[in-house]
mmCIF file of C-alpha atoms in Angstrom:
data_model
loop_
_atom_site.group_PDB
_atom_site.id
_atom_site.type_symbol
_atom_site.label_atom_id
_atom_site.label_comp_id
_atom_site.label_asym_id
_atom_site.label_seq_id
_atom_site.Cartn_x
_atom_site.Cartn_y
_atom_site.Cartn_z
ATOM 1 C CA MET V 1 -29.118 -24.253 59.913
ATOM 2 C CA LEU V 2 -29.934 -20.824 58.473
ATOM 3 C CA ALA V 3 -27.052 -19.210 60.358
ATOM 4 C CA PHE V 4 -24.705 -21.908 59.058
ATOM 5 C CA ALA V 5 -25.841 -21.307 55.460
ATOM 6 C CA VAL V 6 -25.365 -17.548 55.820
ATOM 7 C CA ARG V 7 -21.861 -18.031 57.261
ATOM 8 C CA ARG V 8 -20.896 -20.335 54.398
ATOM 9 C CA ILE V 9 -22.163 -17.838 51.817
ATOM 10 C CA LEU V 10 -20.251 -14.990 53.477
ATOM 11 C CA ILE V 11 -17.072 -17.081 53.557
ATOM 12 C CA SER V 12 -17.520 -17.958 49.876
ATOM 13 C CA ILE V 13 -17.599 -14.311 48.771
ATOM 14 C CA PRO V 14 -13.874 -13.540 49.394
ATOM 15 C CA ILE V 15 -12.954 -16.916 47.896
ATOM 16 C CA LEU V 16 -14.836 -16.059 44.697
ATOM 17 C CA LEU V 17 -13.322 -12.572 44.615
ATOM 18 C CA LEU V 18 -9.791 -13.922 45.008
ATOM 19 C CA ALA V 19 -10.389 -16.588 42.349
ATOM 20 C CA SER V 20 -11.870 -14.042 39.944
ATOM 21 C CA PHE V 21 -8.904 -11.679 40.416
ATOM 22 C CA ILE V 22 -6.375 -14.450 39.776
ATOM 23 C CA VAL V 23 -8.234 -15.512 36.636
ATOM 24 C CA PHE V 24 -8.560 -11.894 35.467
ATOM 25 C CA ALA V 25 -4.865 -11.197 36.052
ATOM 26 C CA LEU V 26 -3.808 -14.351 34.210
ATOM 27 C CA GLY V 27 -6.141 -13.514 31.329
ATOM 28 C CA VAL V 28 -4.816 -9.967 31.018
ATOM 29 C CA SER V 29 -1.201 -11.150 30.982
ATOM 30 C CA SER V 30 -1.815 -14.015 28.545
ATOM 31 C CA GLY V 31 -2.054 -11.974 25.362
ATOM 32 C CA ASN V 32 -3.221 -8.888 23.541
ATOM 33 C CA PRO V 33 -6.872 -8.753 22.391
ATOM 34 C CA LEU V 34 -5.823 -6.201 19.754
ATOM 35 C CA ALA V 35 -3.438 -8.667 18.091
ATOM 36 C CA PRO V 36 -5.846 -9.458 15.202
ATOM 37 C CA LEU V 37 -6.101 -5.744 14.385
ATOM 38 C CA LEU V 38 -2.364 -5.169 14.658
ATOM 39 C CA GLU V 39 -1.548 -8.182 12.454
ATOM 40 C CA LYS V 40 -3.983 -7.300 9.648
ATOM 41 C CA ASN V 41 -2.581 -6.635 6.228
ATOM 42 C CA PRO V 42 -3.067 -3.788 5.509
ATOM 43 C CA PRO V 43 -2.929 -2.783 9.198
ATOM 44 C CA ALA V 44 -5.924 -1.168 10.866
ATOM 45 C CA PRO V 45 -5.883 2.641 11.052
ATOM 46 C CA PRO V 46 -4.365 4.068 14.271
ATOM 47 C CA ASN V 47 -7.654 5.737 15.228
ATOM 48 C CA VAL V 48 -9.439 2.346 15.107
ATOM 49 C CA ILE V 49 -6.786 0.760 17.323
ATOM 50 C CA ALA V 50 -6.977 3.708 19.727
ATOM 51 C CA ALA V 51 -10.779 3.443 19.902
ATOM 52 C CA GLU V 52 -10.629 -0.293 20.596
ATOM 53 C CA THR V 53 -7.989 0.305 23.275
ATOM 54 C CA VAL V 54 -10.327 2.681 25.096
ATOM 55 C CA ARG V 55 -13.419 0.467 24.582
ATOM 56 C CA LEU V 56 -11.688 -2.603 26.022
ATOM 57 C CA HIS V 57 -10.171 -0.532 28.883
ATOM 58 C CA LEU V 58 -6.680 -1.559 27.793
ATOM 59 C CA ASP V 59 -5.465 1.952 28.605
ATOM 60 C CA GLN V 60 -6.097 1.348 32.310
ATOM 61 C CA PRO V 61 -3.858 -0.454 34.848
ATOM 62 C CA LEU V 62 -4.788 -3.967 35.987
ATOM 63 C CA ILE V 63 -6.317 -3.103 39.383
ATOM 64 C CA PRO V 64 -8.674 -0.348 38.126
ATOM 65 C CA ARG V 65 -9.721 -2.592 35.203
ATOM 66 C CA TYR V 66 -10.557 -5.412 37.563
ATOM 67 C CA PHE V 67 -12.603 -3.301 39.960
ATOM 68 C CA SER V 68 -14.359 -1.602 37.058
ATOM 69 C CA TRP V 69 -15.364 -5.019 35.708
ATOM 70 C CA LEU V 70 -16.376 -6.214 39.175
ATOM 71 C CA ALA V 71 -18.548 -3.139 39.784
ATOM 72 C CA GLY V 72 -20.219 -3.618 36.421
ATOM 73 C CA LEU V 73 -21.286 -7.162 37.374
ATOM 74 C CA PHE V 74 -23.668 -5.775 39.997
ATOM 75 C CA HIS V 75 -25.436 -3.852 37.228
ATOM 76 C CA GLY V 76 -25.522 -6.740 34.771
ATOM 77 C CA ASP V 77 -22.555 -5.412 32.789
ATOM 78 C CA PHE V 78 -20.071 -8.231 32.162
ATOM 79 C CA GLY V 79 -17.613 -5.969 30.405
ATOM 80 C CA PRO V 80 -16.872 -5.277 26.729
ATOM 81 C CA SER V 81 -16.167 -8.189 24.430
ATOM 82 C CA VAL V 82 -13.587 -8.208 21.673
ATOM 83 C CA VAL V 83 -16.594 -8.753 19.423
ATOM 84 C CA SER V 84 -18.196 -5.332 19.647
ATOM 85 C CA THR V 85 -21.673 -6.615 18.722
ATOM 86 C CA MET V 86 -21.758 -9.271 21.462
ATOM 87 C CA ASN V 87 -23.292 -8.724 24.907
ATOM 88 C CA ILE V 88 -21.363 -11.063 27.213
ATOM 89 C CA GLY V 89 -24.105 -11.292 29.838
ATOM 90 C CA HIS V 90 -26.860 -12.078 27.350
ATOM 91 C CA GLU V 91 -24.729 -14.574 25.433
ATOM 92 C CA LEU V 92 -23.488 -16.302 28.587
ATOM 93 C CA GLY V 93 -27.053 -16.548 29.932
ATOM 94 C CA ALA V 94 -28.296 -18.184 26.737
ATOM 95 C CA ARG V 95 -25.377 -20.629 26.674
ATOM 96 C CA PHE V 96 -25.881 -21.420 30.366
ATOM 97 C CA TRP V 97 -29.358 -22.887 29.818
ATOM 98 C CA VAL V 98 -28.036 -25.048 26.981
ATOM 99 C CA THR V 99 -25.326 -26.519 29.197
ATOM 100 C CA ILE V 100 -27.206 -26.759 32.495
ATOM 101 C CA ARG V 101 -29.842 -29.097 31.049
ATOM 102 C CA LEU V 102 -27.077 -31.445 29.934
ATOM 103 C CA ILE V 103 -25.285 -31.317 33.294
ATOM 104 C CA ALA V 104 -28.483 -31.686 35.345
ATOM 105 C CA LEU V 105 -29.773 -34.693 33.404
ATOM 106 C CA ALA V 106 -26.360 -36.369 33.355
ATOM 107 C CA MET V 107 -25.967 -35.899 37.121
ATOM 108 C CA VAL V 108 -29.419 -37.338 37.862
ATOM 109 C CA ILE V 109 -28.760 -40.394 35.690
ATOM 110 C CA ALA V 110 -25.266 -40.859 37.135
ATOM 111 C CA LEU V 111 -26.522 -40.582 40.723
ATOM 112 C CA VAL V 112 -29.363 -43.064 40.189
ATOM 113 C CA LEU V 113 -27.022 -45.555 38.513
ATOM 114 C CA ALA V 114 -24.339 -45.043 41.167
ATOM 115 C CA VAL V 115 -26.737 -45.675 44.064
ATOM 116 C CA VAL V 116 -28.420 -48.692 42.467
ATOM 117 C CA VAL V 117 -25.209 -50.320 41.262
ATOM 118 C CA GLY V 118 -23.233 -49.437 44.405
ATOM 119 C CA VAL V 119 -25.852 -50.847 46.771
ATOM 120 C CA LEU V 120 -26.351 -53.941 44.631
ATOM 121 C CA SER V 121 -22.617 -54.517 44.453
ATOM 122 C CA ALA V 122 -22.233 -54.140 48.231
ATOM 123 C CA VAL V 123 -25.157 -56.418 49.074
ATOM 124 C CA LYS V 124 -23.863 -59.095 46.673
ATOM 125 C CA GLN V 125 -20.202 -58.709 47.623
ATOM 126 C CA TYR V 126 -17.755 -61.091 45.918
ATOM 127 C CA THR V 127 -20.399 -62.504 43.585
ATOM 128 C CA VAL V 128 -20.580 -62.418 39.779
ATOM 129 C CA THR V 129 -22.746 -59.286 40.043
ATOM 130 C CA ASP V 130 -20.141 -57.535 42.176
ATOM 131 C CA TYR V 131 -17.263 -58.478 39.876
ATOM 132 C CA THR V 132 -19.232 -57.428 36.771
ATOM 133 C CA THR V 133 -20.215 -54.016 38.137
ATOM 134 C CA THR V 134 -16.669 -53.485 39.418
ATOM 135 C CA PHE V 135 -15.213 -54.271 35.986
ATOM 136 C CA LEU V 136 -17.640 -51.920 34.232
ATOM 137 C CA GLY V 137 -16.978 -49.197 36.781
ATOM 138 C CA PHE V 138 -13.221 -49.322 36.294
ATOM 139 C CA LEU V 139 -13.698 -49.575 32.525
ATOM 140 C CA PHE V 140 -15.700 -46.348 32.298
ATOM 141 C CA LEU V 141 -13.460 -44.705 34.880
ATOM 142 C CA ALA V 142 -10.425 -45.389 32.690
ATOM 143 C CA MET V 143 -12.040 -43.941 29.560
ATOM 144 C CA PRO V 144 -11.220 -40.294 28.763
ATOM 145 C CA SER V 145 -14.438 -38.316 28.353
ATOM 146 C CA PHE V 146 -13.536 -37.106 24.860
ATOM 147 C CA TRP V 147 -12.768 -40.643 23.678
ATOM 148 C CA LEU V 148 -16.045 -42.038 25.008
ATOM 149 C CA ALA V 149 -17.943 -39.152 23.408
ATOM 150 C CA ILE V 150 -16.227 -39.755 20.061
ATOM 151 C CA LEU V 151 -17.032 -43.478 20.216
ATOM 152 C CA LEU V 152 -20.708 -42.767 20.929
ATOM 153 C CA LYS V 153 -20.872 -40.176 18.165
ATOM 154 C CA GLN V 154 -19.274 -42.491 15.619
ATOM 155 C CA GLY V 155 -21.562 -45.312 16.719
ATOM 156 C CA GLY V 156 -24.584 -43.091 16.163
ATOM 157 C CA ILE V 157 -23.343 -42.109 12.702
ATOM 158 C CA GLU V 158 -22.795 -45.735 11.716
ATOM 159 C CA PHE V 159 -26.240 -46.709 13.039
ATOM 160 C CA ASN V 160 -27.887 -43.943 11.007
ATOM 161 C CA LYS V 161 -26.053 -45.163 7.914
ATOM 162 C CA ALA V 162 -27.148 -48.742 8.563
ATOM 163 C CA VAL V 163 -30.858 -47.868 8.819
ATOM 164 C CA ASP V 164 -30.568 -45.091 6.199
ATOM 165 C CA ALA V 165 -32.422 -42.617 8.427
ATOM 166 C CA GLN V 166 -31.726 -39.910 11.032
ATOM 167 C CA VAL V 167 -32.570 -41.903 14.158
ATOM 168 C CA ILE V 168 -29.749 -40.776 16.470
ATOM 169 C CA TYR V 169 -28.732 -37.115 16.552
ATOM 170 C CA THR V 170 -24.967 -36.634 16.599
ATOM 171 C CA ILE V 171 -24.475 -32.896 15.973
ATOM 172 C CA GLY V 172 -25.860 -29.817 17.691
ATOM 173 C CA ALA V 173 -28.180 -29.192 20.644
ATOM 174 C CA THR V 174 -31.236 -28.759 18.389
ATOM 175 C CA SER V 175 -32.153 -29.204 14.762
ATOM 176 C CA ILE V 176 -31.728 -26.240 12.418
ATOM 177 C CA PRO V 177 -34.366 -25.164 11.628
ATOM 178 C CA PRO V 178 -36.323 -26.529 14.623
ATOM 179 C CA PRO V 179 -39.414 -28.631 13.847
ATOM 180 C CA PRO V 180 -42.809 -26.887 14.049
ATOM 181 C CA GLY V 181 -44.827 -27.294 17.235
ATOM 182 C CA THR V 182 -43.867 -27.212 20.916
ATOM 183 C CA GLY V 183 -44.131 -30.976 21.381
ATOM 184 C CA ALA V 184 -41.953 -31.690 18.363
ATOM 185 C CA GLN V 185 -39.344 -29.202 19.576
ATOM 186 C CA ILE V 186 -39.208 -30.840 23.033
ATOM 187 C CA VAL V 187 -38.738 -34.258 21.441
ATOM 188 C CA ASP V 188 -36.057 -32.805 19.175
ATOM 189 C CA VAL V 189 -34.140 -31.330 22.143
ATOM 190 C CA LEU V 190 -34.359 -34.606 24.076
ATOM 191 C CA GLY V 191 -33.184 -36.542 21.031
ATOM 192 C CA HIS V 192 -30.083 -34.374 20.721
ATOM 193 C CA MET V 193 -29.333 -34.869 24.432
ATOM 194 C CA VAL V 194 -29.168 -38.680 24.337
ATOM 195 C CA LEU V 195 -25.537 -39.259 23.321
ATOM 196 C CA PRO V 196 -23.947 -36.281 25.168
ATOM 197 C CA THR V 197 -25.841 -37.192 28.350
ATOM 198 C CA ILE V 198 -24.716 -40.827 28.172
ATOM 199 C CA ALA V 199 -21.097 -39.775 27.616
ATOM 200 C CA LEU V 200 -21.123 -37.367 30.569
ATOM 201 C CA ALA V 201 -23.133 -39.607 32.910
ATOM 202 C CA LEU V 202 -21.072 -42.774 32.468
ATOM 203 C CA ILE V 203 -17.817 -41.112 33.463
ATOM 204 C CA SER V 204 -19.352 -39.707 36.666
ATOM 205 C CA TYR V 205 -21.309 -42.852 37.494
ATOM 206 C CA ALA V 206 -18.152 -44.982 37.396
ATOM 207 C CA SER V 207 -16.419 -43.229 40.305
ATOM 208 C CA TRP V 208 -19.590 -42.515 42.279
ATOM 209 C CA SER V 209 -20.665 -46.176 42.237
ATOM 210 C CA ARG V 210 -17.325 -47.192 43.778
ATOM 211 C CA PHE V 211 -17.777 -44.671 46.595
ATOM 212 C CA THR V 212 -21.327 -45.923 47.183
ATOM 213 C CA ARG V 213 -20.189 -49.548 47.338
ATOM 214 C CA ALA V 214 -17.372 -48.807 49.800
ATOM 215 C CA SER V 215 -19.629 -46.683 51.985
ATOM 216 C CA MET V 216 -22.404 -49.296 52.012
ATOM 217 C CA LEU V 217 -19.984 -52.044 53.015
ATOM 218 C CA GLU V 218 -18.705 -49.934 55.887
ATOM 219 C CA VAL V 219 -22.216 -49.086 57.093
ATOM 220 C CA MET V 220 -23.504 -52.668 56.752
ATOM 221 C CA ASN V 221 -20.806 -53.844 59.172
ATOM 222 C CA SER V 222 -21.592 -51.169 61.760
ATOM 223 C CA ASP V 223 -23.099 -51.936 65.167
ATOM 224 C CA TYR V 224 -26.364 -50.032 64.725
ATOM 225 C CA VAL V 225 -27.202 -51.914 61.526
ATOM 226 C CA ARG V 226 -26.601 -55.254 63.224
ATOM 227 C CA LEU V 227 -28.753 -54.060 66.139
ATOM 228 C CA ALA V 228 -31.572 -53.128 63.766
ATOM 229 C CA ARG V 229 -31.391 -56.590 62.186
ATOM 230 C CA SER V 230 -31.382 -58.285 65.607
ATOM 231 C CA LYS V 231 -34.542 -56.374 66.583
ATOM 232 C CA GLY V 232 -36.393 -58.174 63.796
ATOM 233 C CA LEU V 233 -36.565 -55.416 61.178
ATOM 234 C CA SER V 234 -36.734 -56.620 57.602
ATOM 235 C CA ARG V 235 -33.592 -56.525 55.473
ATOM 236 C CA ARG V 236 -35.188 -53.980 53.112
ATOM 237 C CA THR V 237 -36.121 -51.640 55.974
ATOM 238 C CA VAL V 238 -32.641 -51.829 57.456
ATOM 239 C CA MET V 239 -30.996 -51.161 54.093
ATOM 240 C CA VAL V 240 -33.212 -48.252 53.027
ATOM 241 C CA LYS V 241 -34.001 -46.447 56.285
ATOM 242 C CA HIS V 242 -30.791 -47.062 58.221
ATOM 243 C CA ALA V 243 -27.848 -48.091 56.059
ATOM 244 C CA LEU V 244 -28.488 -46.225 52.812
ATOM 245 C CA ARG V 245 -29.130 -42.800 54.359
ATOM 246 C CA THR V 246 -25.798 -42.889 56.172
ATOM 247 C CA ALA V 247 -23.994 -44.341 53.166
ATOM 248 C CA LEU V 248 -25.193 -41.462 50.980
ATOM 249 C CA ILE V 249 -23.218 -38.885 52.983
ATOM 250 C CA PRO V 250 -19.840 -39.656 51.321
ATOM 251 C CA LEU V 251 -21.565 -39.753 47.915
ATOM 252 C CA THR V 252 -23.052 -36.313 48.599
ATOM 253 C CA THR V 253 -19.584 -34.959 49.370
ATOM 254 C CA VAL V 254 -18.015 -36.497 46.268
ATOM 255 C CA THR V 255 -20.842 -35.240 44.031
ATOM 256 C CA ALA V 256 -20.440 -31.679 45.303
ATOM 257 C CA LEU V 257 -16.662 -31.782 44.842
ATOM 258 C CA ASP V 258 -16.973 -33.298 41.362
ATOM 259 C CA ILE V 259 -19.264 -30.583 39.988
ATOM 260 C CA ALA V 260 -16.214 -28.683 38.694
ATOM 261 C CA SER V 261 -14.941 -31.739 36.813
ATOM 262 C CA ILE V 262 -18.457 -32.350 35.444
ATOM 263 C CA ILE V 263 -18.514 -28.825 34.029
ATOM 264 C CA GLY V 264 -15.091 -29.482 32.529
ATOM 265 C CA GLY V 265 -16.384 -32.735 31.058
ATOM 266 C CA ALA V 266 -19.336 -30.838 29.610
ATOM 267 C CA VAL V 267 -16.899 -28.528 27.789
ATOM 268 C CA VAL V 268 -15.277 -31.559 26.139
ATOM 269 C CA THR V 269 -18.597 -33.273 25.406
ATOM 270 C CA GLU V 270 -20.101 -30.136 23.878
ATOM 271 C CA THR V 271 -17.040 -29.740 21.667
ATOM 272 C CA VAL V 272 -17.337 -33.292 20.335
ATOM 273 C CA PHE V 273 -21.064 -32.980 19.637
ATOM 274 C CA GLN V 274 -20.761 -29.349 18.438
ATOM 275 C CA TRP V 275 -23.112 -27.821 20.986
ATOM 276 C CA LYS V 276 -23.260 -24.033 21.278
ATOM 277 C CA GLY V 277 -23.185 -24.058 25.065
ATOM 278 C CA MET V 278 -20.881 -22.747 27.764
ATOM 279 C CA GLY V 279 -18.068 -24.972 26.547
ATOM 280 C CA ASP V 280 -18.001 -23.360 23.115
ATOM 281 C CA PHE V 281 -18.329 -19.933 24.767
ATOM 282 C CA LEU V 282 -15.217 -20.555 26.906
ATOM 283 C CA LEU V 283 -13.107 -21.959 24.070
ATOM 284 C CA THR V 284 -14.053 -19.042 21.817
ATOM 285 C CA ALA V 285 -13.154 -16.571 24.570
ATOM 286 C CA ILE V 286 -9.754 -18.230 25.005
ATOM 287 C CA ARG V 287 -9.005 -18.267 21.259
ATOM 288 C CA THR V 288 -9.914 -14.597 20.850
ATOM 289 C CA GLU V 289 -8.220 -13.602 24.140
ATOM 290 C CA ASP V 290 -11.531 -12.169 25.357
ATOM 291 C CA VAL V 291 -10.571 -11.567 28.979
ATOM 292 C CA TYR V 292 -13.957 -10.318 30.187
ATOM 293 C CA ALA V 293 -15.827 -13.226 28.595
ATOM 294 C CA ALA V 294 -13.471 -15.878 30.024
ATOM 295 C CA SER V 295 -13.482 -14.252 33.475
ATOM 296 C CA SER V 296 -17.289 -14.071 33.494
ATOM 297 C CA TRP V 297 -17.518 -17.754 32.534
ATOM 298 C CA LEU V 298 -15.138 -18.788 35.305
ATOM 299 C CA LEU V 299 -16.877 -16.606 37.877
ATOM 300 C CA LEU V 300 -20.239 -18.170 36.998
ATOM 301 C CA THR V 301 -18.847 -21.698 37.290
ATOM 302 C CA GLY V 302 -17.251 -20.734 40.604
ATOM 303 C CA VAL V 303 -20.648 -19.664 41.930
ATOM 304 C CA ILE V 304 -22.123 -22.993 40.788
ATOM 305 C CA VAL V 305 -19.387 -24.958 42.581
ATOM 306 C CA VAL V 306 -19.890 -22.977 45.797
ATOM 307 C CA MET V 307 -23.661 -23.465 45.628
ATOM 308 C CA PHE V 308 -23.360 -27.229 45.173
ATOM 309 C CA ASN V 309 -20.974 -27.506 48.120
ATOM 310 C CA LEU V 310 -23.371 -25.476 50.274
ATOM 311 C CA ILE V 311 -26.282 -27.727 49.270
ATOM 312 C CA ALA V 312 -24.165 -30.767 50.133
ATOM 313 C CA ASP V 313 -23.414 -29.387 53.605
ATOM 314 C CA LEU V 314 -27.116 -28.750 54.225
ATOM 315 C CA LEU V 315 -28.049 -32.240 53.031
ATOM 316 C CA TYR V 316 -25.840 -33.819 55.694
ATOM 317 C CA GLY V 317 -28.359 -32.877 58.357
ATOM 318 C CA VAL V 318 -31.200 -34.345 56.299
ATOM 319 C CA LEU V 319 -29.433 -37.644 55.645
ATOM 320 C CA ASP V 320 -28.174 -38.071 59.210
ATOM 321 C CA PRO V 321 -30.155 -36.341 62.016
ATOM 322 C CA ARG V 322 -27.128 -36.731 64.298
ATOM 323 C CA ILE V 323 -25.396 -33.986 62.288
ATOM 324 C CA ARG V 324 -26.358 -30.581 63.620
ATOM 325 C CA TYR V 325 -24.997 -27.116 62.901
ATOM 326 C CA ALA V 326 -24.701 -24.946 65.988
#
């Protein structure tokens, strides 16, 4: 297992390098970070433009710029930003913890709902329960993430107006200024996470529950499950210890593959609810043509995707002992 994990990590390194170079090259060719200075009226002095050109390494060819940026990553240097006072690494790290708590909580809620609803729907196939969960699954699956987030936000605003009090938080990741006391701050953070987490979780849960249902139906009709039932094991034991563990393998694969789309959904959700997380960081970097900031964001998300796929591969052996890595 350890050798398999090491091989997967080693294989992922050239993939990440190739992806980072493509992103860096596209970012460099997409525009000129000095455009705001060149378009000012009156125009910026030539010495200022020359200094910014050197600071942003715009006087270097593409390949040396890329390798210079890549070498700096190993020392914690994510490159110069178009905003001279901003440290990309520090800013990206702070935004990461804002976003990761949203993604982690949404994934946990979506997975729990997907397993419960998928198993229930499979066990009660072609009943009112199955038809109801299927309808809700397709309903949330058809909803664009931004539209669902806007509906939830507007619903929270209308509810606050109806009760004439701030009960549901609809803007920001925390209150400004934060309430005094550690306990009050934790409650405040959790309160701001309610609507964004629901918006992000429902979209993921919808597709995952369908995979769980289909996988459970396939496993329930397999020979070893029928054998376990014929040996006198209880229905609950057969479902939990035999059927469910095998049925979770496809869900594990889908969850790992969907992590990229979840991060993309978080960008949209954070924009709607005006969170200062990784989504806002990426959109700001794109608007200002900040190549190093955008490339660092995409490299970090690439590492997250690779890590989740590696964890999924390792979980296969836990869920099904028949799976072994030589």
